[in-house]
Coordinates of C-alpha atoms and ligand atoms in Angstrom, one line a residue:
Chain A
M286 CA 0.1 0.0 0.1
S287 CA 1.1 3.5 -0.7
S288 CA 1.9 5.3 2.4
R289 CA 1.4 8.7 3.6
I290 CA 4.6 11.2 3.0
I291 CA 5.3 14.6 5.0
I292 CA 6.3 16.9 2.4
Q293 CA 8.2 20.4 3.0
A294 CA 7.9 22.9 0.3
T295 CA 7.0 26.8 -0.2
I296 CA 3.5 27.3 -1.6
N297 CA 2.2 30.7 -2.6
G298 CA 5.6 32.4 -0.6
E299 CA 4.6 30.4 2.4
P300 CA 6.7 27.4 4.1
M301 CA 4.6 24.5 4.6
E302 CA 4.4 21.2 5.8
F303 CA 2.0 18.5 4.9
L304 CA 0.8 15.0 4.5
A305 CA 0.3 13.5 1.2
D306 CA -0.4 10.1 0.0
E307 CA 2.6 8.7 -2.1
R308 CA 0.3 8.4 -4.9
D309 CA -1.2 11.9 -5.3
S310 CA 0.0 13.9 -8.0
L311 CA 0.7 17.6 -7.5
L312 CA -2.9 18.4 -8.3
E313 CA -4.5 16.6 -5.7
A314 CA -2.1 17.5 -3.0
L315 CA -3.2 21.4 -3.9
R316 CA -7.0 20.5 -3.8
E317 CA -7.6 17.6 -1.2
R318 CA -4.7 18.1 1.2
I319 CA -4.0 21.6 1.3
G320 CA -7.2 23.0 0.4
L321 CA -6.1 25.3 -2.5
T322 CA -8.5 24.5 -4.9
G323 CA -7.8 27.5 -7.3
S324 CA -6.2 24.9 -9.4
K325 CA -8.7 22.8 -11.5
E326 CA -8.9 19.3 -13.2
G327 CA -9.8 19.7 -16.7
C328 CA -8.5 16.3 -18.2
N329 CA -6.0 15.0 -15.5
N330 CA -3.6 14.0 -18.8
G331 CA -1.7 16.8 -19.0
N332 CA -3.6 18.2 -22.2
C333 CA -6.1 21.2 -21.1
G334 CA -3.7 23.3 -18.6
A335 CA -6.4 23.8 -16.1
C336 CA -4.4 22.6 -13.4
A337 CA -0.9 25.1 -14.3
V338 CA 1.2 26.0 -11.5
I339 CA 4.5 27.3 -11.6
L340 CA 6.8 25.0 -10.2
D341 CA 10.6 26.5 -9.4
G342 CA 10.3 28.9 -12.1
R343 CA 8.7 27.1 -14.7
L344 CA 5.1 26.4 -16.0
V345 CA 3.9 22.6 -15.4
N346 CA 0.7 21.0 -15.4
S347 CA 0.4 20.2 -11.5
C348 CA -1.9 16.8 -12.6
V349 CA 1.6 15.6 -14.3
V350 CA 3.5 16.2 -11.4
M351 CA 3.5 13.6 -8.0
A352 CA 3.5 15.4 -4.7
A353 CA 6.3 13.3 -3.5
E354 CA 8.4 15.2 -6.0
L355 CA 8.0 18.5 -4.0
Q356 CA 10.3 18.0 -1.5
G357 CA 12.1 21.2 -1.3
A358 CA 10.0 23.0 -4.2
N359 CA 8.6 26.6 -4.3
I360 CA 5.1 26.6 -5.8
T361 CA 3.1 29.5 -7.1
T362 CA -0.8 28.6 -7.9
V363 CA -3.9 31.1 -8.9
E364 CA -4.2 31.7 -5.2
G365 CA -0.7 33.2 -4.9
L366 CA -0.9 35.8 -7.7
A367 CA -2.9 38.6 -6.0
N368 CA -0.8 40.9 -3.9
G369 CA -2.7 40.3 -0.2
G370 CA -6.3 41.0 -1.2
E371 CA -5.2 43.3 -4.3
L372 CA -6.1 41.7 -7.7
I373 CA -2.6 42.0 -10.1
P374 CA -3.3 43.8 -13.6
L375 CA -3.7 40.5 -15.5
Q376 CA -6.8 39.6 -13.0
T377 CA -8.2 42.8 -13.3
A378 CA -7.9 42.8 -17.4
F379 CA -9.3 39.2 -17.3
L380 CA -12.5 40.9 -15.5
E381 CA -12.5 43.8 -17.3
D382 CA -11.8 42.4 -20.8
A383 CA -14.5 39.6 -20.3
A384 CA -12.1 36.9 -20.9
L385 CA -14.0 34.0 -19.0
Q386 CA -17.4 32.7 -19.1
C387 CA -18.0 29.6 -16.9
G388 CA -14.1 30.1 -15.8
I389 CA -13.0 26.5 -15.4
C390 CA -9.8 27.2 -17.8
T391 CA -9.4 31.1 -15.9
P392 CA -7.0 29.8 -12.8
G393 CA -4.5 27.7 -15.7
F394 CA -4.7 30.5 -18.2
L395 CA -3.9 33.2 -15.3
V396 CA -0.9 31.2 -14.1
A397 CA 0.0 30.5 -18.1
S398 CA 0.3 34.1 -18.7
K399 CA 1.9 35.4 -15.7
A400 CA 4.9 32.7 -16.2
L401 CA 4.8 34.4 -19.7
L402 CA 5.0 37.7 -18.7
D403 CA 7.4 37.2 -16.4
F404 CA 9.6 35.7 -18.8
N405 CA 8.7 38.1 -21.8
P406 CA 7.2 41.7 -20.6
N407 CA 6.1 42.6 -24.3
P408 CA 5.2 39.3 -26.3
S409 CA 3.8 39.4 -29.8
E410 CA 0.1 38.4 -30.3
Y411 CA 1.9 35.2 -32.0
E412 CA 3.9 34.6 -29.1
I413 CA 0.9 34.9 -26.7
R414 CA -1.0 32.3 -28.5
Y415 CA 2.1 30.0 -29.0
W416 CA 2.7 30.0 -25.4
L417 CA -1.1 29.3 -24.2
A418 CA -1.7 26.5 -27.0
G419 CA -1.6 24.0 -24.1
N420 CA -4.5 26.0 -22.3
L421 CA -7.8 25.3 -23.6
C422 CA -11.1 27.1 -23.4
R423 CA -14.7 25.9 -23.9
C424 CA -16.1 28.9 -23.9
T425 CA -14.3 32.3 -25.0
G426 CA -13.2 31.3 -28.4
Y427 CA -9.5 32.3 -27.0
D428 CA -9.9 36.0 -28.7
K429 CA -10.8 38.2 -25.5
I430 CA -8.1 36.1 -23.6
I431 CA -5.5 36.9 -25.8
R432 CA -6.6 40.7 -25.7
A433 CA -6.8 40.2 -21.8
V434 CA -3.1 39.1 -21.7
Q435 CA -2.0 41.8 -24.3
H436 CA -3.8 44.8 -21.9
A437 CA -2.3 43.4 -19.2
A438 CA 1.0 43.1 -20.5
T439 CA 0.8 47.3 -21.9
Q440 CA -0.3 48.3 -18.5
M441 CA 2.5 46.3 -16.4
R442 CA 5.2 48.2 -18.9
A443 CA 3.4 51.8 -18.4
Chain B
M37 CA -3.7 5.7 -9.8
Q38 CA -2.4 2.3 -8.1
D39 CA -0.7 2.4 -5.1
V40 CA 2.7 3.1 -5.7
T41 CA 6.2 4.3 -4.0
Y42 CA 8.4 6.8 -5.2
R43 CA 12.4 6.6 -4.9
R44 CA 14.7 9.8 -5.7
P45 CA 18.4 7.8 -6.1
A46 CA 21.3 10.0 -6.3
T47 CA 23.2 8.4 -8.3
V48 CA 23.2 6.1 -11.6
Q49 CA 24.2 3.5 -9.5
E50 CA 21.6 3.3 -7.2
A51 CA 18.8 4.1 -9.6
S52 CA 19.9 1.0 -11.5
Q53 CA 19.9 -1.0 -8.5
L54 CA 16.2 -0.2 -7.6
L55 CA 15.2 -0.9 -11.0
K56 CA 17.2 -4.2 -10.9
D57 CA 15.8 -5.0 -7.8
N58 CA 11.9 -4.0 -8.4
G59 CA 11.6 -5.6 -11.6
P60 CA 9.6 -4.4 -14.6
T61 CA 6.8 -2.4 -12.5
A62 CA 9.3 0.2 -11.5
R63 CA 9.2 2.6 -13.8
V64 CA 11.9 5.9 -14.6
L65 CA 10.2 8.9 -13.9
A66 CA 11.6 11.9 -16.1
G67 CA 9.4 14.8 -16.6
G68 CA 6.4 12.5 -16.0
T69 CA 4.4 13.5 -18.9
D70 CA 4.4 10.1 -20.5
I71 CA 4.7 7.7 -17.6
I72 CA 2.3 9.4 -14.9
V73 CA -0.6 9.5 -17.3
M74 CA 0.0 6.1 -18.5
A75 CA -0.1 5.0 -14.6
R76 CA -2.7 6.7 -13.6
E77 CA -4.7 5.2 -16.9
R78 CA -3.1 1.8 -15.8
R79 CA -1.8 1.4 -19.1
R80 CA 1.3 0.9 -17.4
D81 CA 1.2 -1.7 -14.2
T82 CA 3.5 0.6 -12.0
R83 CA 4.4 -0.1 -8.5
M84 CA 7.1 2.5 -8.3
F85 CA 8.7 5.4 -9.5
V86 CA 12.5 6.1 -9.8
D87 CA 12.8 9.6 -10.1
I88 CA 15.9 10.5 -11.6
K89 CA 16.3 14.0 -11.4
A90 CA 18.4 14.6 -8.5
I91 CA 21.1 12.5 -10.7
P92 CA 23.5 15.3 -11.8
E93 CA 24.5 13.4 -14.5
L94 CA 21.0 12.8 -16.0
M95 CA 20.3 16.9 -15.8
Q96 CA 23.5 17.9 -17.4
L97 CA 23.7 20.2 -20.6
S98 CA 27.2 21.0 -21.6
F99 CA 29.1 21.5 -25.2
S100 CA 32.6 21.5 -26.0
A101 CA 34.4 21.5 -29.3
T102 CA 36.1 18.7 -28.8
E103 CA 33.3 16.6 -26.7
G104 CA 30.5 17.7 -28.6
L105 CA 27.0 18.5 -27.0
T106 CA 26.0 16.2 -24.0
V107 CA 21.8 16.2 -22.9
G108 CA 21.1 14.7 -19.8
A109 CA 18.3 12.2 -20.3
A110 CA 16.2 14.2 -18.0
V111 CA 16.7 17.5 -18.7
P112 CA 13.7 19.4 -19.6
C113 CA 13.0 20.7 -23.1
Y114 CA 12.3 24.2 -22.0
R115 CA 16.2 24.1 -20.5
I116 CA 17.1 23.1 -24.4
Y117 CA 15.6 25.7 -26.0
R118 CA 16.4 28.7 -23.8
D119 CA 20.5 27.4 -23.8
E120 CA 22.1 30.0 -26.1
T121 CA 24.9 27.4 -27.3
V122 CA 22.4 24.7 -28.0
S123 CA 20.3 27.6 -29.9
R124 CA 23.2 28.4 -31.7
L125 CA 24.7 25.4 -32.7
Y126 CA 21.7 22.8 -32.9
P127 CA 18.5 24.7 -34.0
C128 CA 17.2 21.1 -35.0
L129 CA 17.1 20.3 -31.4
L130 CA 15.0 23.2 -30.7
D131 CA 12.9 22.6 -33.6
S132 CA 11.9 19.5 -31.8
A133 CA 12.0 20.7 -28.0
S134 CA 9.8 23.7 -28.7
L135 CA 7.1 21.5 -30.3
I136 CA 6.7 18.8 -27.5
G137 CA 3.4 19.6 -26.2
G138 CA 2.8 23.1 -25.3
T139 CA 4.7 25.4 -22.8
A140 CA 3.7 23.6 -19.7
I141 CA 4.5 20.2 -21.0
Q142 CA 8.1 21.8 -22.0
G143 CA 8.8 22.6 -18.5
R144 CA 9.2 18.9 -17.4
A145 CA 9.4 16.7 -21.0
S146 CA 12.5 15.7 -21.7
L147 CA 14.4 14.1 -24.9
G148 CA 15.3 10.8 -23.0
G149 CA 12.1 10.2 -21.7
N150 CA 10.7 11.0 -25.7
L151 CA 13.3 8.5 -26.7
C152 CA 12.8 5.9 -23.9
N153 CA 8.8 6.3 -24.5
A154 CA 9.8 4.9 -28.4
G155 CA 6.5 6.5 -29.9
P156 CA 7.2 5.8 -33.3
A157 CA 5.9 9.9 -33.6
G158 CA 8.3 10.7 -30.8
D159 CA 9.3 14.4 -31.9
S160 CA 12.6 14.4 -30.8
I161 CA 13.6 11.1 -32.5
P162 CA 14.0 11.9 -35.9
S163 CA 16.3 15.1 -34.7
M164 CA 18.3 12.8 -32.6
I165 CA 19.2 10.2 -35.2
A166 CA 20.1 13.2 -38.2
L167 CA 22.2 14.7 -35.7
E168 CA 23.9 11.3 -35.0
G169 CA 22.8 11.0 -31.2
E170 CA 24.3 8.5 -29.2
A171 CA 22.5 6.9 -26.2
Q172 CA 24.5 6.8 -23.1
I173 CA 23.1 3.5 -21.0
F174 CA 24.0 2.5 -17.6
G175 CA 22.9 -0.6 -16.1
P176 CA 24.3 -4.0 -14.1
N177 CA 26.9 -4.6 -16.7
G178 CA 28.1 -0.9 -16.6
W179 CA 28.2 1.6 -19.7
R180 CA 27.1 1.0 -23.0
T181 CA 26.3 3.1 -25.9
V182 CA 23.7 2.6 -28.5
K183 CA 23.2 4.9 -31.7
V184 CA 19.8 6.5 -31.3
E185 CA 18.3 4.9 -34.6
D186 CA 18.8 1.6 -32.9
F187 CA 17.5 2.7 -29.5
C188 CA 13.5 2.0 -30.5
T189 CA 12.8 -1.2 -31.0
A190 CA 8.7 -1.1 -31.8
P191 CA 6.0 0.8 -30.6
G192 CA 6.8 1.4 -26.9
R193 CA 9.7 -0.7 -27.1
N194 CA 13.3 0.2 -26.6
V195 CA 16.8 -1.7 -26.4
L196 CA 17.0 -1.1 -22.6
D197 CA 17.6 -4.4 -20.5
A198 CA 16.7 -4.8 -16.8
G199 CA 18.3 -2.4 -14.4
E200 CA 19.4 -0.4 -17.1
L201 CA 18.5 3.5 -17.6
L202 CA 19.7 6.2 -20.5
V203 CA 21.4 8.9 -18.9
S204 CA 22.4 10.9 -21.7
I205 CA 22.4 11.9 -25.4
K206 CA 25.6 13.1 -27.1
F207 CA 26.1 14.4 -30.1
P208 CA 29.2 15.4 -32.2
A209 CA 30.0 19.2 -32.7
P210 CA 28.3 20.1 -35.9
R211 CA 31.0 20.0 -38.6
P212 CA 31.6 23.5 -40.8
G213 CA 28.9 23.7 -43.2
S214 CA 26.6 21.9 -41.6
G215 CA 22.7 22.7 -41.5
A216 CA 20.0 20.3 -40.0
R217 CA 16.3 20.6 -39.8
F218 CA 13.3 19.1 -38.1
L219 CA 9.6 19.5 -39.2
R220 CA 6.3 18.2 -38.0
F221 CA 2.9 18.0 -39.7
I222 CA 0.1 18.4 -37.7
P223 CA -3.6 19.5 -38.9
R224 CA -3.2 22.9 -36.3
N225 CA 0.1 24.6 -35.3
E226 CA 0.6 22.7 -32.0
M227 CA -0.7 20.1 -29.3
D228 CA -0.8 17.1 -31.7
I229 CA 0.8 13.8 -32.3
A230 CA 2.8 14.2 -35.9
V231 CA 1.1 12.8 -38.9
V232 CA 4.4 12.5 -40.5
N233 CA 7.7 14.4 -38.9
C234 CA 11.2 14.4 -40.4
A235 CA 14.5 15.4 -40.0
T236 CA 17.6 16.3 -42.0
N237 CA 21.2 17.0 -41.3
L238 CA 23.5 18.2 -44.2
T239 CA 27.1 19.1 -44.8
L240 CA 27.5 21.3 -47.3
D241 CA 31.1 22.0 -49.5
G242 CA 29.8 25.0 -51.9
N243 CA 26.8 23.6 -53.3
T244 CA 27.9 19.6 -52.9
V245 CA 26.5 17.7 -50.4
T246 CA 29.5 16.0 -48.4
A247 CA 27.3 14.2 -45.7
A248 CA 23.5 13.6 -45.0
R249 CA 21.2 12.0 -42.6
I250 CA 17.6 11.9 -42.5
A251 CA 15.1 10.7 -40.6
I252 CA 11.1 10.1 -40.8
G253 CA 8.7 9.3 -37.9
A254 CA 5.2 8.0 -37.4
V255 CA 5.3 6.1 -40.6
A256 CA 6.8 2.6 -39.2
P257 CA 6.8 0.8 -36.1
R258 CA 9.4 3.1 -34.9
P259 CA 11.3 6.1 -35.8
L260 CA 12.8 5.6 -39.1
F261 CA 16.7 6.2 -40.2
V262 CA 16.7 6.3 -44.2
P263 CA 20.1 5.8 -45.3
A264 CA 19.2 5.7 -48.9
A265 CA 17.4 9.2 -48.8
G266 CA 21.1 10.4 -47.7
A267 CA 22.9 8.4 -50.0
A268 CA 20.7 10.4 -52.9
L269 CA 22.5 13.4 -52.0
V270 CA 25.9 12.9 -51.0
G271 CA 28.3 13.8 -53.8
R272 CA 26.0 15.5 -55.8
P273 CA 24.9 19.2 -56.1
L274 CA 21.5 20.0 -54.2
T275 CA 19.4 20.8 -57.0
D276 CA 15.7 20.0 -57.5
E277 CA 16.2 16.6 -59.1
T278 CA 18.9 15.3 -56.3
I279 CA 16.2 16.6 -53.5
A280 CA 13.4 14.8 -55.3
A281 CA 15.7 12.0 -55.4
A282 CA 16.3 11.8 -51.7
A283 CA 12.5 12.7 -51.2
N284 CA 11.5 9.7 -53.2
A285 CA 13.6 7.6 -50.9
S286 CA 11.9 8.7 -47.7
R287 CA 8.6 7.8 -49.3
D288 CA 9.8 4.2 -50.4
A289 CA 11.2 3.6 -47.0
A290 CA 7.9 4.5 -44.9
T291 CA 5.6 1.7 -44.4
P292 CA 3.0 3.8 -42.6
I293 CA -0.3 2.6 -41.5
D294 CA -4.0 4.1 -42.2
D295 CA -5.2 5.5 -38.8
M296 CA -7.6 8.2 -37.6
R297 CA -4.5 10.7 -37.8
G298 CA -3.9 10.0 -41.5
S299 CA -4.1 7.2 -44.3
V300 CA -1.0 5.4 -45.6
R301 CA -1.3 7.4 -48.7
Q302 CA -0.8 11.0 -46.8
R303 CA 1.7 9.4 -44.7
K304 CA 3.8 8.3 -48.0
H305 CA 3.1 12.0 -49.6
L306 CA 4.0 13.4 -46.3
S307 CA 7.2 11.4 -46.3
Y308 CA 8.0 12.9 -49.2
V309 CA 6.7 16.4 -48.9
L310 CA 8.7 16.9 -45.2
T311 CA 12.1 15.3 -46.8
E312 CA 12.2 17.9 -49.3
R313 CA 11.2 20.7 -47.0
T314 CA 13.7 19.9 -44.6
I315 CA 16.7 19.4 -46.9
R316 CA 16.1 22.8 -48.2
D317 CA 15.9 24.6 -44.7
A318 CA 18.9 22.5 -43.5
A319 CA 20.7 24.1 -46.5
R320 CA 20.0 27.2 -45.6
R321 CA 21.1 26.8 -42.2
A322 CA 24.3 25.2 -43.5
R323 CA 24.7 28.5 -45.5
G324 CA 24.5 30.4 -42.3
E325 CA 20.9 31.6 -42.8
I326 CA 18.5 32.3 -40.0
V327 CA 15.4 29.5 -40.1
S328 CA 13.4 30.2 -37.1
H329 CA 12.0 27.0 -35.0
V330 CA 8.6 28.4 -35.1
Ligands
FAD609 C1 -0.6 17.5 -23.7 C2 0.4 16.4 -23.9 C3 1.2 17.1 -25.4 C4 2.4 15.9 -25.7 N1 3.0 16.3 -27.0 C5 4.1 15.6 -27.7 C6 4.2 16.1 -28.7 O1 3.9 17.2 -29.2 N2 5.4 15.4 -29.5 C7 6.0 14.5 -28.5 O2 6.8 13.8 -29.1 N3 5.6 14.0 -27.3 C8 4.4 14.5 -26.9 N4 4.1 13.9 -25.8 C9 4.7 13.1 -25.1 C10 6.1 13.5 -23.9 O3 5.4 14.5 -23.4 C11 7.0 13.0 -24.4 O4 7.0 11.9 -25.0 C12 8.0 13.4 -23.5 O5 9.3 13.7 -24.3 C13 8.2 12.5 -22.7 O6 9.3 13.1 -21.4 P1 8.8 12.9 -19.9 O7 10.7 13.0 -19.4 O8 7.8 13.6 -19.9 O9 9.0 11.4 -19.9 P2 8.5 10.3 -19.0 O10 7.5 10.6 -18.6 O11 9.1 10.6 -17.2 O12 9.0 9.1 -19.5 C14 8.8 8.1 -20.5 C15 9.0 7.0 -20.4 O13 10.3 6.7 -20.4 C16 10.7 6.0 -19.6 N5 12.1 6.7 -19.2 C17 12.4 8.0 -19.1 N6 13.5 8.3 -18.9 C18 14.0 7.2 -18.8 C19 15.6 7.1 -18.7 N7 16.5 7.9 -18.4 N8 15.6 5.7 -18.4 C20 15.0 4.9 -19.3 N9 13.9 4.8 -19.3 C21 13.5 6.3 -19.2 C22 9.8 6.5 -18.6 O14 9.9 5.1 -17.6 C23 8.7 6.3 -19.0 O15 8.7 4.6 -19.6 C24 2.6 14.9 -24.9 C25 2.0 14.5 -23.6 C26 1.2 15.4 -23.0 C27 0.7 14.8 -22.0
FES610 S1 -6.4 18.8 -15.6 FE1 -4.1 19.0 -15.6 S2 -3.8 19.4 -17.8 FE2 -5.9 19.0 -18.3
FES611 S1 -14.4 30.2 -20.1 FE1 -15.1 28.4 -20.0 S2 -13.7 27.0 -20.4 FE2 -12.9 28.8 -20.8

């Protein structure tokens, strides 16, 4: 039987110690052990990006990472994007530009877009679309999402 | 997910021992983008993950003019395409690494995992064949080397024996006057499995081809090295006729199947087209032109 393991990691800037099952994915650990339910399970096989988080500085899909791999890791989830209670420009832009409808894809798009803008503060439309190709949205048709990211990028550079 | 134990060895010896002691249900875990999904969907009986990412040799990415390039088997794609030296000297590896999945997959997926997974459509494998990659393997009997073109044996199967792991892939330094290119055909721009993929590595002296290696994927049970395609070019000038001869050799070598992604006829045709296109782009790179990987 797989056993319980104690994991020490920094999540959204906060050092944490938590108990997980050895067979948990990072997504399961976040949602079910720690109670951070912002990251969504869309496909559970790496294809949709709804579970995207930033792990040690790079974008990953948390459903294809094992929780057991996290010893000492640094993780940012959608819950860690806002500064205190204050939304970052990317989040405001998603709201203002109506870049979501049902919202299940939104945490993944926000995290992936954050990783993009950290890496490239002035991406072209092509670069945004290429970067976000692994995030699927059933509702918006993508254009509004792309515009929100462009909008946020402009605001952040100002 | 079935019950599974997780181990994180620090050396290749320790990793090999764990694999040997725990048998075929102990699976190497590199980026996990294939194996975690297969374990969860119970397509691979998995009782143990042997995470190899704490082993320095598996995470190494280094180049020297004498040794060439060493890519640790677990180095994720994003490290490959963000590396200045690899970008400059091995753009063909960038072509592949920047097409495997999307950004979040590239944060984890490795060339070693792509090769060991041995999918007929694996997008890094034709490039590694064209670039004369050699798999460095460690196991209970010590070290051995296998050419990338001989590594995969059938869909999902490779040459690794019990207790063996792939440690790194080595590539010779690019020859003066050489250039290489990988292309994949899918119905959209990203995030799909190749209908056909292809890589060509050419060396030119003026307009005469002095060396050529061409490999195609998704057209046979394993990624296919096509020596006849290269032979159609070597010692000859690069012309529409010689390029067509090489492309015909690829089409003849392809033994594809019909499936939902493409028919035999389409795949044969694409083997021709992608061979031709990769030759033309490889020649441009050989002449020092920039051919963007996207
Ligand atoms: C959404 C999505 C999109 C994808 N898109 C593509 C694509 O466009 N093109 C493509 O080619 N692939 C694609 N893949 C498949 C996968 O991402 C690649 O094959 C990737 O390169 C695998 O690398 P990994 O490090 O994640 O391997 P892992 O999943 O860790 O391992 C793969 C297999 O190889 C074994 N293995 C790994 N490393 C070693 C080693 N060093 N020694 C011995 N055995 C080892 C593992 O046990 C496992 O069986 C995609 C996957 C997903 C989920
Ligand atoms: S839930 Fe992880 S990629 Fe879809
Ligand atoms: S808003 Fe519904 S899936 Fe994107």
